[in-house]
Amino acid sequence: QAKDLGGGEHCRFEPVLHASAEERRQLEVALRKALGRDEMVLHYQPVVDARSENVVSFEALVRWNSAEHGFVSPGKFIPLAEDTRLIVPIGQWVMRRACEEARNWPEHIKVNVNVSPEQLLEPGFHREVVEALAATGLRPERLEIEVTESIFLRDASVARNALEQVMALGCSVALDDFGTGYSSLGYLRKLKFSTIKVDRTFVQGAAQGSAESLAIINAVVAMAKSLKMSTTAEGVETIEEAELIRNLGCDKIQGFYFGRPMTAPDALRLFNVVEGRLAS
Ligand code: C2E
Ligand code: MG
Ligand code: MG
Ligand code: MG
């Protein structure tokens, strides 16, 4: 009888496990065709100067609307793209498109592009950036690459070389989601990041009264200042959070409070509205 019961449970659980592996396989098949079918677009989220609240840059965030699966969030398909190395062509497309679209913005506005470890560690990465800049005519100073601490978990020296090469072109590099992964302060000494992005979890924590989150933001801001790097607070959703972050001395703010990721035409309209107002 016990054996029967065990068998029964096995039968109940197996389809569930099977479904998730099957779902993943189907998602991969669709992801392989996504670029060719023109299913990806970039949305842009404003990053504002903490004091003036002027937009200083836009972060490019990829969106996938699949014919079979509908809208799939980056939190789901980016890890899959990384596992299957599909992130290499996808990342290349993102780089090119972001430079193209940023070319239509005012000259002082930067574009931030997220780069996965798999893409950064490809030997062709540097050439990809050079070609995207050359083809679009975007000044290298307007491109900021965002990487997370995870790039240092693998080939740290290869990652460092790749970043130094793009810095030599005039591009800047931001350290994304700082404090959530494996944080090695050694790399802050070796690599001249322009910006440290303080992860949303600390912003939320501090706003909810966590003394630990507050202490961490304070320490990151102080450390960045003495290293001559700037700080961006991620995920600021309310006026209270914006005030708190400003008082903590972060240089830039990004989050739903100032703007959600928007389509390229909407980002462009934002400039026209602002410039129309300034002109009149
Ligand atoms: P990330 O680079 O840290 O981007 C910030 C994420 O936080 C975005 O999620 C953005 O929509 C979200 N966000 C911004 N402000 C707020 C806020 O106030 N509240 C909340 N709750 N969320 C906020 P998204 O677009 O879903 O992207 C998730 C992650 O996927 C990104 O995190 C990035 O790691 C990755 N990703 C997105 N686009 C690309 C890409 O083109 N290439 C690569 N390699 N990764 C990408
Ligand atoms: Mg980012
Ligand atoms: Mg981030
Ligand atoms: Mg984050």
XYZ file of C-alpha atoms and ligand atoms in Angstrom:
329
model
C 0.000 0.000 0.000
C 2.817 2.363 0.867
C 4.344 1.590 -2.501
C 1.087 2.484 -4.234
C 0.939 5.754 -2.423
C 4.490 6.589 -3.423
C 3.736 5.744 -7.029
C 0.662 7.923 -6.925
C 2.608 10.880 -5.648
C 5.216 10.362 -8.287
C 2.518 10.527 -10.940
C 1.077 13.676 -9.446
C 4.376 15.538 -9.342
C 5.933 14.469 -12.603
C 3.670 16.452 -14.973
C 4.486 19.612 -13.018
C 8.240 19.159 -13.327
C 7.798 18.153 -16.942
C 5.725 21.230 -17.732
C 8.363 23.660 -16.499
C 11.165 22.019 -18.519
C 8.879 21.923 -21.536
C 7.834 25.535 -21.022
C 11.476 26.565 -20.852
C 12.248 24.682 -24.061
C 9.330 26.358 -25.844
C 10.434 29.737 -24.571
C 13.934 29.077 -25.900
C 12.571 28.123 -29.336
C 10.592 31.368 -29.419
C 13.530 33.423 -28.111
C 15.715 32.088 -30.930
C 13.287 33.588 -33.458
C 12.513 36.788 -31.574
C 15.010 39.157 -33.223
C 14.289 37.873 -36.731
C 10.575 38.416 -36.145
C 11.126 41.930 -34.848
C 9.547 41.082 -31.485
C 11.924 43.103 -29.325
C 11.834 46.793 -28.532
C 13.683 49.025 -26.131
C 11.988 51.089 -23.488
C 13.785 53.972 -21.826
C 13.665 55.009 -18.187
C 14.817 58.513 -17.194
C 17.646 59.068 -14.715
C 17.445 62.526 -13.134
C 19.917 64.775 -11.360
C 18.969 64.592 -7.651
C 19.186 68.349 -7.114
C 17.882 69.919 -10.337
C 15.639 66.959 -11.252
C 16.696 67.422 -14.886
C 16.936 64.270 -16.971
C 20.603 63.386 -17.466
C 20.239 60.013 -19.158
C 17.903 57.190 -20.134
C 18.462 53.517 -19.336
C 17.587 51.179 -22.212
C 15.492 48.223 -21.000
C 14.661 45.456 -23.467
C 11.051 44.300 -23.920
C 9.938 41.091 -25.643
C 6.445 40.604 -26.992
C 6.402 36.999 -28.196
C 3.900 35.734 -30.782
C 3.435 32.530 -28.740
C 3.996 33.690 -25.167
C 2.849 37.295 -25.163
C 4.797 39.775 -23.073
C 7.687 38.039 -21.292
C 9.520 40.006 -18.584
C 13.302 40.516 -18.783
C 13.547 38.900 -15.345
C 12.441 35.685 -17.072
C 14.032 35.773 -20.532
C 17.382 37.472 -19.768
C 18.553 34.547 -17.559
C 17.415 32.122 -20.289
C 19.222 34.179 -22.932
C 22.348 34.117 -20.768
C 22.191 30.316 -20.282
C 21.771 29.702 -24.019
C 24.192 32.456 -25.118
C 21.356 34.035 -27.087
C 22.246 37.130 -25.041
C 25.174 37.703 -27.427
C 23.062 38.533 -30.524
C 20.313 40.090 -28.383
C 22.826 42.287 -26.554
C 24.400 43.279 -29.852
C 20.992 44.318 -31.164
C 20.290 46.272 -27.955
C 23.619 48.112 -28.222
C 23.015 49.120 -31.830
C 19.397 50.148 -31.337
C 20.097 52.131 -28.154
C 22.861 54.126 -29.893
C 20.581 54.723 -32.890
C 17.721 56.014 -30.767
C 19.939 58.114 -28.475
C 21.223 59.883 -31.572
C 17.824 61.646 -31.785
C 18.069 63.080 -28.258
C 19.714 66.320 -27.116
C 23.534 66.118 -27.074
C 23.875 66.269 -23.301
C 21.658 63.227 -22.652
C 23.407 59.893 -22.171
C 22.110 56.395 -22.826
C 22.723 53.536 -20.387
C 22.984 50.035 -21.830
C 22.970 46.855 -19.703
C 25.606 44.309 -20.668
C 25.565 40.690 -19.405
C 28.791 38.866 -18.457
C 28.418 36.469 -21.434
C 28.287 39.433 -23.801
C 31.133 41.355 -22.179
C 33.425 38.315 -22.180
C 32.911 37.666 -25.917
C 36.105 38.534 -27.821
C 34.032 40.621 -30.251
C 32.553 42.921 -27.605
C 34.891 45.866 -28.131
C 34.414 45.748 -31.903
C 30.646 45.623 -31.398
C 30.737 48.871 -29.419
C 33.077 50.547 -31.922
C 30.763 49.550 -34.775
C 27.594 50.681 -33.000
C 29.165 54.101 -32.345
C 30.555 54.416 -35.878
C 27.332 53.323 -37.587
C 25.147 55.693 -35.584
C 27.540 58.606 -35.087
C 26.860 58.669 -31.336
C 29.702 60.284 -29.375
C 31.303 57.634 -27.104
C 30.918 60.025 -24.127
C 27.158 59.606 -24.428
C 27.242 55.827 -23.933
C 27.338 54.375 -20.427
C 27.603 50.622 -20.049
C 26.010 48.988 -16.998
C 27.501 45.826 -15.559
C 26.820 43.997 -12.300
C 29.363 42.643 -9.863
C 28.729 39.160 -11.311
C 31.153 39.911 -14.184
C 34.000 39.535 -11.685
C 32.891 36.052 -10.606
C 34.257 34.474 -13.749
C 37.117 35.820 -15.826
C 37.841 38.889 -13.747
C 40.872 39.982 -15.730
C 39.146 39.450 -19.091
C 36.162 41.458 -17.843
C 38.447 44.215 -16.593
C 40.293 44.376 -19.924
C 37.062 44.536 -21.891
C 35.809 47.410 -19.724
C 39.103 49.277 -19.950
C 38.936 49.002 -23.738
C 35.523 50.653 -23.924
C 36.605 53.279 -21.375
C 39.528 54.065 -23.686
C 36.974 54.860 -26.402
C 35.481 57.502 -24.099
C 32.490 55.488 -22.858
C 31.697 55.310 -19.144
C 30.862 52.262 -17.053
C 28.367 52.029 -14.194
C 28.280 49.316 -11.532
C 24.626 48.180 -11.411
C 22.639 46.730 -8.466
C 25.522 47.475 -6.119
C 25.424 45.614 -2.849
C 23.170 42.741 -3.889
C 25.737 40.293 -5.208
C 29.252 39.435 -4.419
C 30.707 42.873 -3.651
C 34.434 42.978 -4.061
C 35.766 46.377 -3.143
C 39.032 45.424 -4.829
C 37.468 46.112 -8.229
C 36.515 49.630 -7.217
C 40.203 50.243 -6.733
C 41.203 48.733 -10.076
C 38.455 50.003 -12.369
C 37.407 53.608 -12.854
C 33.615 53.236 -12.740
C 31.825 56.529 -13.358
C 28.777 55.588 -11.309
C 27.716 53.184 -8.594
C 24.021 52.319 -8.757
C 22.625 51.648 -5.294
C 20.150 48.782 -5.536
C 16.456 49.367 -4.957
C 16.383 47.033 -1.944
C 18.470 49.543 0.065
C 16.315 52.491 -1.031
C 13.178 50.624 0.031
C 14.791 49.456 3.247
C 15.940 52.935 4.229
C 12.503 54.402 3.488
C 10.951 51.757 5.746
C 13.258 52.757 8.576
C 15.932 50.065 8.296
C 19.027 51.418 10.072
C 21.168 48.860 8.202
C 19.989 50.011 4.748
C 20.545 53.619 5.764
C 24.064 52.850 6.986
C 24.891 51.003 3.753
C 23.671 53.863 1.529
C 25.648 56.348 3.624
C 28.780 54.229 3.340
C 28.403 53.724 -0.437
C 27.858 57.454 -1.004
C 30.909 58.367 1.114
C 33.063 55.734 -0.566
C 31.948 56.816 -4.069
C 32.704 60.470 -3.265
C 36.252 59.741 -2.177
C 36.775 57.516 -5.239
C 35.412 60.383 -7.411
C 32.541 58.230 -8.648
C 28.912 59.325 -8.702
C 25.940 57.486 -7.200
C 22.505 56.706 -8.616
C 19.689 55.445 -6.392
C 17.529 52.842 -8.159
C 13.832 52.176 -7.663
C 12.697 55.460 -6.109
C 8.903 55.232 -6.120
C 7.635 57.981 -3.802
C 8.332 61.612 -2.975
C 9.415 60.511 0.510
C 12.010 58.158 -0.967
C 13.224 60.894 -3.314
C 13.644 63.338 -0.390
C 15.455 60.764 1.712
C 17.822 59.855 -1.118
C 18.555 63.492 -1.851
C 19.373 64.079 1.824
C 21.675 61.056 1.829
C 23.691 62.751 -0.925
C 23.038 60.484 -3.929
C 23.813 62.361 -7.151
C 21.183 60.839 -9.414
C 17.796 59.205 -9.011
C 15.969 56.618 -11.112
C 12.572 55.144 -10.380
C 8.843 55.127 -11.015
C 8.472 58.410 -9.083
C 10.302 60.310 -11.846
C 9.341 58.079 -14.732
C 8.586 54.518 -15.756
C 10.340 52.914 -18.707
C 8.691 54.418 -21.823
C 8.746 53.863 -25.569
C 11.341 55.689 -27.695
C 8.709 58.059 -29.183
C 7.495 58.913 -25.664
C 11.057 59.617 -24.528
C 11.497 61.899 -27.528
C 8.216 63.683 -26.783
C 9.458 64.344 -23.250
C 12.346 66.372 -24.708
C 10.115 68.241 -27.120
C 7.765 69.217 -24.294
C 10.628 70.401 -22.098
C 12.327 72.249 -24.923
C 9.060 73.792 -26.067
C 8.555 75.097 -22.541
C 12.083 76.479 -22.373
C 11.742 78.130 -25.774
C 8.465 79.889 -25.036
P 18.289 46.772 -13.984
O 19.339 47.047 -14.989
O 18.654 46.932 -12.549
O 17.075 47.722 -14.376
C 16.183 48.303 -13.440
C 14.913 47.498 -13.325
O 14.134 48.058 -12.260
C 14.020 47.568 -14.563
O 13.294 46.343 -14.626
C 13.069 48.715 -14.214
O 11.855 48.681 -14.911
C 12.870 48.467 -12.747
N 12.508 49.687 -12.026
C 12.905 50.956 -12.260
N 12.395 51.821 -11.389
C 11.642 51.094 -10.530
C 10.831 51.436 -9.382
O 10.712 52.588 -8.970
N 10.225 50.397 -8.741
C 10.325 49.103 -9.171
N 9.658 48.168 -8.497
N 11.074 48.751 -10.252
C 11.726 49.739 -10.917
P 13.182 45.502 -15.980
O 13.014 46.418 -17.153
O 12.144 44.457 -15.740
O 14.591 44.821 -16.123
C 15.039 43.904 -15.182
C 16.496 43.580 -15.392
O 16.691 42.895 -16.639
C 17.409 44.798 -15.463
O 17.698 45.274 -14.166
C 18.601 44.218 -16.182
O 19.431 43.523 -15.272
C 17.961 43.225 -17.125
N 17.883 43.825 -18.465
C 16.933 44.647 -18.980
N 17.245 44.999 -20.246
C 18.438 44.392 -20.536
C 19.301 44.369 -21.700
O 19.062 45.009 -22.743
N 20.446 43.591 -21.608
C 20.756 42.905 -20.468
N 21.889 42.189 -20.472
N 19.982 42.917 -19.368
C 18.836 43.648 -19.403
Mg 20.671 48.503 -15.274
Mg 19.903 48.155 -11.709
Mg 18.325 46.714 -9.639
